[in-house]
mmCIF file of N, CA and C in Angstrom:
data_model
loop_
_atom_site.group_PDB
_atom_site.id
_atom_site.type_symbol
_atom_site.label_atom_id
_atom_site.label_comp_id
_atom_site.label_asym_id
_atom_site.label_seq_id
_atom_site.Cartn_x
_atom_site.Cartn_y
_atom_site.Cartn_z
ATOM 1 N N UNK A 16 -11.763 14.261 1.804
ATOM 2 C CA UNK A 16 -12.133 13.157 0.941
ATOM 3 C C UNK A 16 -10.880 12.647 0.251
ATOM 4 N N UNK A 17 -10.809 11.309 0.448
ATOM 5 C CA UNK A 17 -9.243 11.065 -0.369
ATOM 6 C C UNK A 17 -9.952 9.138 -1.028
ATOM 7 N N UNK A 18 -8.986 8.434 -1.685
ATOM 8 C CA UNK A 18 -9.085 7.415 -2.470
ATOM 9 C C UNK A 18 -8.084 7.024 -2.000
ATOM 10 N N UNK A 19 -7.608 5.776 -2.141
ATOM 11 C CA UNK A 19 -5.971 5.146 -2.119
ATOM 12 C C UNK A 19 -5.199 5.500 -3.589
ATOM 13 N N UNK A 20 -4.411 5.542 -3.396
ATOM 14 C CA UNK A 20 -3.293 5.886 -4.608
ATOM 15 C C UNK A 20 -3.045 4.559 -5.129
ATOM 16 N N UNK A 21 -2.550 4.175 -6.473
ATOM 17 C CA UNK A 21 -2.557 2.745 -6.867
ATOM 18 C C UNK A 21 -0.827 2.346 -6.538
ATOM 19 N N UNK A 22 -0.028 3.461 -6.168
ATOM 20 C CA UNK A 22 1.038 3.586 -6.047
ATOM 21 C C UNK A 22 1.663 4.027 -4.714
ATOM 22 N N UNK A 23 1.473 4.080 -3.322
ATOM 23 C CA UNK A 23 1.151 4.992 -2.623
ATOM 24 C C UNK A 23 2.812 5.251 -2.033
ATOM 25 N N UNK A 24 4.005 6.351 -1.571
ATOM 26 C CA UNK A 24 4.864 6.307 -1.080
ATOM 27 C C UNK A 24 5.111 6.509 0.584
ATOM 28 N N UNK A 25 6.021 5.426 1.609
ATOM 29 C CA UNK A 25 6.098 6.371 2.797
ATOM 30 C C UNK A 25 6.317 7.327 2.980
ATOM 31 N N UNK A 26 5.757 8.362 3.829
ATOM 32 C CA UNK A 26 6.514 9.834 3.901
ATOM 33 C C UNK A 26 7.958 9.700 4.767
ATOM 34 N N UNK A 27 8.713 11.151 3.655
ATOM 35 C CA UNK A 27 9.952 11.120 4.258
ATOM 36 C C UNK A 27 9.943 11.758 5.715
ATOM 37 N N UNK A 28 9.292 12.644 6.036
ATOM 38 C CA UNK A 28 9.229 12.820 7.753
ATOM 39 C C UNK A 28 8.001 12.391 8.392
ATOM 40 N N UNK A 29 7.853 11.528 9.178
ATOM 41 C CA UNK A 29 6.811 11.054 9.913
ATOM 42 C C UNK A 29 6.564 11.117 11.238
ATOM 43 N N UNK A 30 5.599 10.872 12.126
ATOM 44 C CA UNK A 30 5.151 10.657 13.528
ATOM 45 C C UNK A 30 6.269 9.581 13.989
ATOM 46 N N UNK A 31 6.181 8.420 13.594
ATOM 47 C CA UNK A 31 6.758 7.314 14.073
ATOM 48 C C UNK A 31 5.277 6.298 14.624
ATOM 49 N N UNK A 32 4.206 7.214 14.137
ATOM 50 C CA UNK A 32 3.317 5.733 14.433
ATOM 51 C C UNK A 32 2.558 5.299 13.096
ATOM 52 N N UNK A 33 3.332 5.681 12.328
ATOM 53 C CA UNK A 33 2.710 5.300 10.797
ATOM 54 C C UNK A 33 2.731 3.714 11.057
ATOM 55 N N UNK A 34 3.485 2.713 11.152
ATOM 56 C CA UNK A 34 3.832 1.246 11.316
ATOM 57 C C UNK A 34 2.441 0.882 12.608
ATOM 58 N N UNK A 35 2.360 1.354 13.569
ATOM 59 C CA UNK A 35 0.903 1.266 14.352
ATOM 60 C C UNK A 35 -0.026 1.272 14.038
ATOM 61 N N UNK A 36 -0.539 2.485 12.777
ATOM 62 C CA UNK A 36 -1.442 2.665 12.346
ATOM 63 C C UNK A 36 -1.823 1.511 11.281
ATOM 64 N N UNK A 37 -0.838 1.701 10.579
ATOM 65 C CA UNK A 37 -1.362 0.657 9.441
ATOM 66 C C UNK A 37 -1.713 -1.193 10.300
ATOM 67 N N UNK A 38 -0.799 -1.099 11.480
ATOM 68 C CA UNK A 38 -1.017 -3.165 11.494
ATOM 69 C C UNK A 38 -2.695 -2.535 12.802
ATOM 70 N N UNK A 39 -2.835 -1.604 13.022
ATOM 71 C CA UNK A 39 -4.494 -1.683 13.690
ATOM 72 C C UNK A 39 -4.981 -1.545 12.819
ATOM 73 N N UNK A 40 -5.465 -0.815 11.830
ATOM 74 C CA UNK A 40 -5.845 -0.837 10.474
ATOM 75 C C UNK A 40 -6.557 -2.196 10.375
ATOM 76 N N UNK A 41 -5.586 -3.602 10.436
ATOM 77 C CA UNK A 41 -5.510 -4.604 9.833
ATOM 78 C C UNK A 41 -5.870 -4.757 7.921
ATOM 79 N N UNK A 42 -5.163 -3.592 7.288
ATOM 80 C CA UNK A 42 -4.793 -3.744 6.012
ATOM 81 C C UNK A 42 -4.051 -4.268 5.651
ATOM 82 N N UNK A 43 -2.325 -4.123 5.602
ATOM 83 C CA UNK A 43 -1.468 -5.935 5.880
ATOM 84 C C UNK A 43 -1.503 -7.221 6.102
ATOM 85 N N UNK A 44 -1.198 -8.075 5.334
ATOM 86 C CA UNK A 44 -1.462 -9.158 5.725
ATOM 87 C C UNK A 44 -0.058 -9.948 6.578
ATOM 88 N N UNK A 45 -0.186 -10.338 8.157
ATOM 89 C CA UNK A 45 1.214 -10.552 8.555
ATOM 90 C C UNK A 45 0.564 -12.184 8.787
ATOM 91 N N UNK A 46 2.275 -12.708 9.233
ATOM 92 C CA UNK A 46 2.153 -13.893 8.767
ATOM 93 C C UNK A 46 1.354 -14.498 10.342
ATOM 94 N N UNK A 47 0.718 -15.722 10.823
ATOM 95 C CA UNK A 47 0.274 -15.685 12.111
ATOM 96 C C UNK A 47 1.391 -16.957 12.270
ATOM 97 N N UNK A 48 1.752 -17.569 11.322
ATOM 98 C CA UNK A 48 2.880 -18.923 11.652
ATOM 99 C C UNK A 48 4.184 -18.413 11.157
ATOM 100 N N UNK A 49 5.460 -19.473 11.519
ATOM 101 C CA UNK A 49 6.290 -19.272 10.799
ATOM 102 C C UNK A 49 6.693 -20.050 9.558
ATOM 103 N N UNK A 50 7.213 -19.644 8.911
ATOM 104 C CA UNK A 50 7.239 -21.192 7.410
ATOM 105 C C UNK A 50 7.967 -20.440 6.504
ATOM 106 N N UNK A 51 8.102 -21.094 5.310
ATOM 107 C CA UNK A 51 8.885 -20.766 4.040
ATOM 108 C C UNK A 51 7.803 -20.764 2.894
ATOM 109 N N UNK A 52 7.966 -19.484 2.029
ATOM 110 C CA UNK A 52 6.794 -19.586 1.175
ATOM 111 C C UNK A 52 6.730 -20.551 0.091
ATOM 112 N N UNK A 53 5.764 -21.068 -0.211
ATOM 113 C CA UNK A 53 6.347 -21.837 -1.438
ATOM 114 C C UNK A 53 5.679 -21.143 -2.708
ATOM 115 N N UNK A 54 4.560 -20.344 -2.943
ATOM 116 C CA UNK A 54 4.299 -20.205 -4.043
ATOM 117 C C UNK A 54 3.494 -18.789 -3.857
ATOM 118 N N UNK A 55 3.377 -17.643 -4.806
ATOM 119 C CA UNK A 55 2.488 -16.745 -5.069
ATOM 120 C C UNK A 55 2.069 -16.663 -5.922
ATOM 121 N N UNK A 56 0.679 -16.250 -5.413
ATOM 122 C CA UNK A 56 -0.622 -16.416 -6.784
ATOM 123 C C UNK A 56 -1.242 -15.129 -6.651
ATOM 124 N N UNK A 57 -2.027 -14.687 -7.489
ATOM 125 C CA UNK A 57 -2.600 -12.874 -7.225
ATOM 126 C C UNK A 57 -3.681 -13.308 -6.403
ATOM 127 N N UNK A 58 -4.106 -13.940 -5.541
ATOM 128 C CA UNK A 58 -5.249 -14.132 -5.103
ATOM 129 C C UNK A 58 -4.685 -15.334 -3.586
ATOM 130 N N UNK A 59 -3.130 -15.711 -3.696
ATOM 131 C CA UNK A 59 -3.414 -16.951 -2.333
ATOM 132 C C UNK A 59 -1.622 -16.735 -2.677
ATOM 133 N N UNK A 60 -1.124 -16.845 -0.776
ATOM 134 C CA UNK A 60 0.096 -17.091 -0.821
ATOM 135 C C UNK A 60 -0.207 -18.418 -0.317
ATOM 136 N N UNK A 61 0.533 -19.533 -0.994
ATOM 137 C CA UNK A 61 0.852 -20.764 0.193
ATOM 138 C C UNK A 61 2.144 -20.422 0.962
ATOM 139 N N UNK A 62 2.240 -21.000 2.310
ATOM 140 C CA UNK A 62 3.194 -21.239 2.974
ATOM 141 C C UNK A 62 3.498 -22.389 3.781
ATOM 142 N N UNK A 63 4.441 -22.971 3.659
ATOM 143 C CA UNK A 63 4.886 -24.148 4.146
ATOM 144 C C UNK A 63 5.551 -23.949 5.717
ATOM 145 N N UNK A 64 5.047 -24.804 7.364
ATOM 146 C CA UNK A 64 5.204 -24.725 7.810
ATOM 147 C C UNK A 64 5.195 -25.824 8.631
ATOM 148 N N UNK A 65 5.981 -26.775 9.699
ATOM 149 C CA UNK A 65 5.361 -27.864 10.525
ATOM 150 C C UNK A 65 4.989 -28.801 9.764
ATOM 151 N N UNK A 66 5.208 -29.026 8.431
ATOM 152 C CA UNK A 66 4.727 -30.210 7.752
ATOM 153 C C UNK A 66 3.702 -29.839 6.910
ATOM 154 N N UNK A 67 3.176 -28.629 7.535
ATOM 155 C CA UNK A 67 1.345 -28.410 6.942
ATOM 156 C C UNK A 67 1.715 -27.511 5.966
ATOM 157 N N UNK A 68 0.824 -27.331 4.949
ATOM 158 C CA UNK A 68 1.036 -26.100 3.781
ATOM 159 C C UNK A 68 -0.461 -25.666 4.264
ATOM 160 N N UNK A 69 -0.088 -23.965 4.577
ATOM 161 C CA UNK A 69 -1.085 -23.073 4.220
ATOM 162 C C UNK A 69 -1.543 -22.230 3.240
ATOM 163 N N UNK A 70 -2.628 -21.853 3.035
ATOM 164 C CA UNK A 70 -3.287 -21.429 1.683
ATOM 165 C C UNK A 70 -3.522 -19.967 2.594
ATOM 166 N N UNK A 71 -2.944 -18.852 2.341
ATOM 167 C CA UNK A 71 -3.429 -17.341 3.047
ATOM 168 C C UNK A 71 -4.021 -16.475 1.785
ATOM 169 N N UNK A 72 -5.391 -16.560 1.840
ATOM 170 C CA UNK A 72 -5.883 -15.529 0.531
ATOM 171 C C UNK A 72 -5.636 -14.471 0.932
ATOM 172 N N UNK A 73 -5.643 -13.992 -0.476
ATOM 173 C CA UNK A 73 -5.369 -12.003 -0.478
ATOM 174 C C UNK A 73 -6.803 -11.491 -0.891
ATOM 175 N N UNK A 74 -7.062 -10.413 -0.538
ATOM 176 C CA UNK A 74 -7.955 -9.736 -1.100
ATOM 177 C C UNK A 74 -7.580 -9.096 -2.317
ATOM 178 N N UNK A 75 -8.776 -9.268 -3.179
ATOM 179 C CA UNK A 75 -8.447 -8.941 -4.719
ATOM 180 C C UNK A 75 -9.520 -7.858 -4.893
ATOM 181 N N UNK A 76 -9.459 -6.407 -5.518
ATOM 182 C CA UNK A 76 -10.674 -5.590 -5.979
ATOM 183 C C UNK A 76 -11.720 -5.867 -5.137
ATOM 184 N N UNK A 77 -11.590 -5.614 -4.158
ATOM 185 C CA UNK A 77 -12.889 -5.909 -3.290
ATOM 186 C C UNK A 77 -13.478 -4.549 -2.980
ATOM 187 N N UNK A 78 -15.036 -4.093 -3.087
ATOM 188 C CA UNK A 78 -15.359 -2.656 -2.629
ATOM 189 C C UNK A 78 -15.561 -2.668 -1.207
ATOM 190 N N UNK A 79 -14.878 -1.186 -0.974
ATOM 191 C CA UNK A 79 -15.086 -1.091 0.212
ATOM 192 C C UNK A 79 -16.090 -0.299 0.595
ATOM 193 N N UNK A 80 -16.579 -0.069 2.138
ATOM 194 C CA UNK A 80 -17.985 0.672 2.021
ATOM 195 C C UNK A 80 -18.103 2.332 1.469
ATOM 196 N N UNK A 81 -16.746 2.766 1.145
ATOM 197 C CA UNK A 81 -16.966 3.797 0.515
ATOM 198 C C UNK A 81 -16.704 3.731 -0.973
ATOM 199 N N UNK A 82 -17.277 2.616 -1.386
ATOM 200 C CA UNK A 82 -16.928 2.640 -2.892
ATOM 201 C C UNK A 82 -15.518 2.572 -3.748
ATOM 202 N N UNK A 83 -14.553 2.707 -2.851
ATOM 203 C CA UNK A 83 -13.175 2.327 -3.281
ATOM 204 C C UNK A 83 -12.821 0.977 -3.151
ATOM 205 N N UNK A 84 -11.452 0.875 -3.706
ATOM 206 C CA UNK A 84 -10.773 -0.657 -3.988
ATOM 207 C C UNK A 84 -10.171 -0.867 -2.829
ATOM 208 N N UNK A 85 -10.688 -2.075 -1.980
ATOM 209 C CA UNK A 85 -9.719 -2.997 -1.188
ATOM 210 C C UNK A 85 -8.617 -3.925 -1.602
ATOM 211 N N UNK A 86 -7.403 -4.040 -1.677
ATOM 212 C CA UNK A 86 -6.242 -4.732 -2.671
ATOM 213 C C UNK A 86 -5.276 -5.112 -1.964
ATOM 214 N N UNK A 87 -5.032 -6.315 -1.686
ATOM 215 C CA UNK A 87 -3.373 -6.412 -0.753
ATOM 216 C C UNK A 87 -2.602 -6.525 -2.211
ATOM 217 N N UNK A 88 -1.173 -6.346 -2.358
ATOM 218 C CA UNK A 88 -0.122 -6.621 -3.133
ATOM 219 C C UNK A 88 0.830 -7.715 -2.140
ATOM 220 N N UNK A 89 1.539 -8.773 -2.993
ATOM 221 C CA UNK A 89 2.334 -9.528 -1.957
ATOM 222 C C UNK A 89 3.434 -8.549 -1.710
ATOM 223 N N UNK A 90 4.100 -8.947 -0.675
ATOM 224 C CA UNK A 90 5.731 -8.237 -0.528
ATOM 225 C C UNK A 90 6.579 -9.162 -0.282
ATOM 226 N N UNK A 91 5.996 -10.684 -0.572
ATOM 227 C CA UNK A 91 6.914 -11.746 -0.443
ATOM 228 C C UNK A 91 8.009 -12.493 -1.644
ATOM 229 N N UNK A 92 8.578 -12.152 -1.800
ATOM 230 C CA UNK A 92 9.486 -13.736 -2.722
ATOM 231 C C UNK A 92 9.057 -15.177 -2.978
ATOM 232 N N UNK A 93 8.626 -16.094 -3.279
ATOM 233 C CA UNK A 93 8.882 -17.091 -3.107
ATOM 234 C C UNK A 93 10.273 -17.858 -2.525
ATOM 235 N N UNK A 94 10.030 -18.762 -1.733
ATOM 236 C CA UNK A 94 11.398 -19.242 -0.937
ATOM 237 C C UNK A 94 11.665 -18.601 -0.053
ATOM 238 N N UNK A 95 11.635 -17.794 0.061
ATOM 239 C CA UNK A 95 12.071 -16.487 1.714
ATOM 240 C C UNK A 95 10.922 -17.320 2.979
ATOM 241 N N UNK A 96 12.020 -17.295 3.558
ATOM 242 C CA UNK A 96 11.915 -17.709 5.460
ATOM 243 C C UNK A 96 10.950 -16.758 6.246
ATOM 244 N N UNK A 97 9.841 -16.871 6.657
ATOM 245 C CA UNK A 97 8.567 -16.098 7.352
ATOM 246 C C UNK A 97 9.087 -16.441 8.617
ATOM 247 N N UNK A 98 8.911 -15.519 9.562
ATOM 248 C CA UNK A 98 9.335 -15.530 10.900
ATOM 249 C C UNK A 98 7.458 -15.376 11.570
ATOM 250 N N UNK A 99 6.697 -15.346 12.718
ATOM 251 C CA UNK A 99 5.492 -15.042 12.689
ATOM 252 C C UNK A 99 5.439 -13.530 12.792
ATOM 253 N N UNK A 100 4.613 -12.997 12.768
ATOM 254 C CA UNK A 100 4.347 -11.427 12.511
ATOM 255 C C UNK A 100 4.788 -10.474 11.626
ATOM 256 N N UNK A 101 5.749 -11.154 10.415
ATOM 257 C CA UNK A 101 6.227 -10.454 9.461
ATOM 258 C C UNK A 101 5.004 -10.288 8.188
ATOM 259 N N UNK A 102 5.250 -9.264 7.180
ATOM 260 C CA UNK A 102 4.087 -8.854 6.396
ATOM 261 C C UNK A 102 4.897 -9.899 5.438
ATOM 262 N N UNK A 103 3.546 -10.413 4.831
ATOM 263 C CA UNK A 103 3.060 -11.028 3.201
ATOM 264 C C UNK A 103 2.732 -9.844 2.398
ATOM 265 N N UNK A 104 1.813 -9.422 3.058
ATOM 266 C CA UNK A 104 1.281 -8.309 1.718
ATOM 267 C C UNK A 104 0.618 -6.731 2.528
ATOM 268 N N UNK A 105 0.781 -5.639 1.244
ATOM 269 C CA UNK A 105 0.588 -4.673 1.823
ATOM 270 C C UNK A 105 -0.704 -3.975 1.337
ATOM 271 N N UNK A 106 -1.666 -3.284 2.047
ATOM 272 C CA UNK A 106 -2.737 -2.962 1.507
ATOM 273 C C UNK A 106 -2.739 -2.138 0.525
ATOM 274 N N UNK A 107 -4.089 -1.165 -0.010
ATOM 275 C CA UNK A 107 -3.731 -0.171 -0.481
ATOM 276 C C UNK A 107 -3.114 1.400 -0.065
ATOM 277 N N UNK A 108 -3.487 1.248 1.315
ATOM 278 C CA UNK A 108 -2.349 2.488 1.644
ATOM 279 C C UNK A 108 -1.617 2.301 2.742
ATOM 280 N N UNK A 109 -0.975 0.947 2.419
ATOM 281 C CA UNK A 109 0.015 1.124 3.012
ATOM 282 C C UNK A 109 1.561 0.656 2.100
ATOM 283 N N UNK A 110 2.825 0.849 2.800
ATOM 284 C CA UNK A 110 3.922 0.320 2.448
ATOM 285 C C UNK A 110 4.981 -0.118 3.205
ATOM 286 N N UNK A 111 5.267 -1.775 2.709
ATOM 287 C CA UNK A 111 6.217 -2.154 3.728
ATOM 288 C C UNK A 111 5.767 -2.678 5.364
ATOM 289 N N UNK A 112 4.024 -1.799 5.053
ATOM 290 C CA UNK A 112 3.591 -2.449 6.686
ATOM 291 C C UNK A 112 3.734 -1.054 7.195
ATOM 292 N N UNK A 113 4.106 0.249 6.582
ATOM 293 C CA UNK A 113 3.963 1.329 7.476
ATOM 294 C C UNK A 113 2.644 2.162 7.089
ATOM 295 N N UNK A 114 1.867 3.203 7.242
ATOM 296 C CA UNK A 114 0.922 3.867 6.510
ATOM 297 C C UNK A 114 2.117 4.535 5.904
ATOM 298 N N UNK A 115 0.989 5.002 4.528
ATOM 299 C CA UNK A 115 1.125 5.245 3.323
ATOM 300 C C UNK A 115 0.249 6.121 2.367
ATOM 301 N N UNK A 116 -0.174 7.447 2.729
ATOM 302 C CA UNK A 116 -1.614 7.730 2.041
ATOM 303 C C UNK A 116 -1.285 8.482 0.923
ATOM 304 N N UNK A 117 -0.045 8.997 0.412
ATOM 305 C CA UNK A 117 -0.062 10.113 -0.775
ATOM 306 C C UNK A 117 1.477 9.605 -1.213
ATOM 307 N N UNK A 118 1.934 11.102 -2.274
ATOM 308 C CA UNK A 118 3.155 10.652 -2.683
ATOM 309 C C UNK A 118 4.377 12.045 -2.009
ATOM 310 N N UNK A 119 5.334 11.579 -2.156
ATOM 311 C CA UNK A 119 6.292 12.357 -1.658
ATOM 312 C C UNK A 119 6.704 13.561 -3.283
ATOM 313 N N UNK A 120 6.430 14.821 -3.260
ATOM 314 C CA UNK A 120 6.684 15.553 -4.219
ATOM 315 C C UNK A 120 6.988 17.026 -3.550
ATOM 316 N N UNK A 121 8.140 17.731 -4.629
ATOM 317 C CA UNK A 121 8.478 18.853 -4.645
ATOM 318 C C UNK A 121 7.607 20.081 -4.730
ATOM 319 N N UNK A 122 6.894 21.093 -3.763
ATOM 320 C CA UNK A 122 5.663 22.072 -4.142
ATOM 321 C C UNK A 122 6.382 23.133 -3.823
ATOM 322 N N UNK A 123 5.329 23.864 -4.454
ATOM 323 C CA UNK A 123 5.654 25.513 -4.545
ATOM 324 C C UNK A 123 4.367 26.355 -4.678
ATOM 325 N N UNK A 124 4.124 27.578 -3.467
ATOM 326 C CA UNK A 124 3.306 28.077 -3.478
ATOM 327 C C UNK A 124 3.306 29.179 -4.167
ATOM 328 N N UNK A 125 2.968 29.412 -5.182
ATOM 329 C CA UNK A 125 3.757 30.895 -5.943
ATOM 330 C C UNK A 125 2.565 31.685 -6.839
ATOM 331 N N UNK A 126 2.878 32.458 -7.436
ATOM 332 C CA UNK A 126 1.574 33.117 -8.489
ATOM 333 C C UNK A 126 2.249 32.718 -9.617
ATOM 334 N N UNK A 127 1.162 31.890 -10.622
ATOM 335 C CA UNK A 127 1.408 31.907 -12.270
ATOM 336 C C UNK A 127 0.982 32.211 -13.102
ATOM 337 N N UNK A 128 1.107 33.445 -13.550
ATOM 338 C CA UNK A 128 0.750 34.491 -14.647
ATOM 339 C C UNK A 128 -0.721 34.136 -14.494
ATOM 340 N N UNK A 129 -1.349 34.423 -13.579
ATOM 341 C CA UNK A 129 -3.181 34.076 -12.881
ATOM 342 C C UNK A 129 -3.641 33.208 -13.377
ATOM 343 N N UNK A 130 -3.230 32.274 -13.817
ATOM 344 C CA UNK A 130 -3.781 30.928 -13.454
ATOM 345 C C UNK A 130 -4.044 30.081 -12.292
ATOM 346 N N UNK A 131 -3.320 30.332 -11.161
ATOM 347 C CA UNK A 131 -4.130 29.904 -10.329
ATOM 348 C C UNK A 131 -4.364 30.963 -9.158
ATOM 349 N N UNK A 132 -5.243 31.496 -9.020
ATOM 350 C CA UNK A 132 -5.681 32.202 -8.442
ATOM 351 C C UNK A 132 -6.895 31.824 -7.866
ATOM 352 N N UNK A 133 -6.951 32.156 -6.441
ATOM 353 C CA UNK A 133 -7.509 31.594 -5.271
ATOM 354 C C UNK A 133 -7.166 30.498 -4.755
ATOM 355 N N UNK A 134 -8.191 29.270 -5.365
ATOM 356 C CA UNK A 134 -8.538 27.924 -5.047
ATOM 357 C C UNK A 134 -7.436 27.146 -5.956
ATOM 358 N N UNK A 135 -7.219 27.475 -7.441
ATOM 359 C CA UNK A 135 -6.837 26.580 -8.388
ATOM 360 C C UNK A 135 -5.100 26.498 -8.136
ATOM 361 N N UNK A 136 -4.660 25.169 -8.180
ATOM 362 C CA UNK A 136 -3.381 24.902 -8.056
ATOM 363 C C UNK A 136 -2.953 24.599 -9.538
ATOM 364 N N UNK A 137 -1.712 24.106 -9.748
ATOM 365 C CA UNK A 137 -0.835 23.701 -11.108
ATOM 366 C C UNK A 137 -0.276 22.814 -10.734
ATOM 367 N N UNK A 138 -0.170 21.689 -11.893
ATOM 368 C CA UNK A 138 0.599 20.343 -11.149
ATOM 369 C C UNK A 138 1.465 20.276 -12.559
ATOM 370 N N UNK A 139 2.580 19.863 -12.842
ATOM 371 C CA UNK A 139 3.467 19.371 -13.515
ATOM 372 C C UNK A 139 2.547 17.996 -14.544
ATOM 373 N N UNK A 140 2.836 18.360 -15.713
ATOM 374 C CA UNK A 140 2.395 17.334 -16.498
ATOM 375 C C UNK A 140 2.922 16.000 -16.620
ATOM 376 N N UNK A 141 4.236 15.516 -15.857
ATOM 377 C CA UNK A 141 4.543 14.747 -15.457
ATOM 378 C C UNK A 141 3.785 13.459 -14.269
ATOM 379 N N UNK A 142 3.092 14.421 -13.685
ATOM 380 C CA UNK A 142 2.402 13.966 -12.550
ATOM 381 C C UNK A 142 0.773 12.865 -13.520
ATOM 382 N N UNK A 143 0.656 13.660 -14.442
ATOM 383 C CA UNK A 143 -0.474 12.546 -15.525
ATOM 384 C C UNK A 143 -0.019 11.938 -16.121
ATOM 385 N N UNK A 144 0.966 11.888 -16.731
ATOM 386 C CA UNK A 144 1.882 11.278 -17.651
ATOM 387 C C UNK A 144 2.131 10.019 -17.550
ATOM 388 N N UNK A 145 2.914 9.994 -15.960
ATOM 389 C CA UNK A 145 3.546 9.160 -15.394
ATOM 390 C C UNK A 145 2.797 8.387 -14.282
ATOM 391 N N UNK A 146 1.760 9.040 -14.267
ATOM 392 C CA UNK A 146 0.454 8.135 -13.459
ATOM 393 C C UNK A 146 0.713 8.166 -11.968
ATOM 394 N N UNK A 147 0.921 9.317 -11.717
ATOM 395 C CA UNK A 147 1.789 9.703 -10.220
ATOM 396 C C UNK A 147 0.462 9.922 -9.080
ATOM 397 N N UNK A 148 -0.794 10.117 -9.559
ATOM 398 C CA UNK A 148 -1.938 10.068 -8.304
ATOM 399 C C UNK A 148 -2.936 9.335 -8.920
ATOM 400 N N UNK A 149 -2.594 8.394 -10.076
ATOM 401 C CA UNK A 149 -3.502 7.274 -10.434
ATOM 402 C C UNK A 149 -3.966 6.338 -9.229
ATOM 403 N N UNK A 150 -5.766 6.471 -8.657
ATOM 404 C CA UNK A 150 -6.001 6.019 -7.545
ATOM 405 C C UNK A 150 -6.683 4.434 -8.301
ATOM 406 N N UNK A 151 -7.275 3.878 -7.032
ATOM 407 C CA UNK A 151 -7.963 2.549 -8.039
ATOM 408 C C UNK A 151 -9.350 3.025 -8.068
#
């Protein structure tokens, strides 16, 4: 059972089909023309292309069928040059257009004065603090 992270990082060692996974997915939003952006809004990139301006909505807080948040974030600039198939925006677990499901952190399997014993782990108070597995 997992949630999206509101933050999510690529992993530092991977398959190499993380970037596959996420554009079948279709969580990314890539571009289908080429153009220059002209404006971002939390809800619509326009992009200028051929004369025509396009309006590409994003998905905003949308539920998904398991009760979690559907969310693109842009990854665009305004003014930056779109080639076709490059990402606008990235879902919630992904980054950059690659998958993305957790965060990259330092662990240790160890005994602590029996506190966690069996099942129960210890996480660094940093990790709440700093809002490090804050999901949506």
């Amino acid at each position: 059972q997992a949630v999206p992270l509101s933050r999510s990082e690529k992993c530092i060692v991977g398959t190499g089909l993380e970037g596959q996974v996420a554009l079948d997915s279709a969580v990314p939003l890539i571009t289908e023309h080429a153009g220059k952006v002209i404006s971002i809004h939390t809800d619509k990139i326009l992009l200028s292309g051929n004369g025509d301006t396009l309006s590409i909505p994003l998905v905003m807080y949308q539920r998904s069928n398991k009760n979690t948040c559907i969310h693109q974030k842009p990854q665009v600039r305004r003014g930056k040059c779109m080639k076709k198939g490059q990402i606008l925006a990235d879902g919630a677990a992904t980054v950059g257009g690659e998958l993305a499901l957790g965060k990259n952190l330092l662990v240790a399997y160890m005994p602590w004065e029996g506190y966690n014993f069996e099942d129960a782990i210890l996480i660094s108070e940093r990790l709440v603090y700093e809002d490090i597995y804050t999901s949506f």
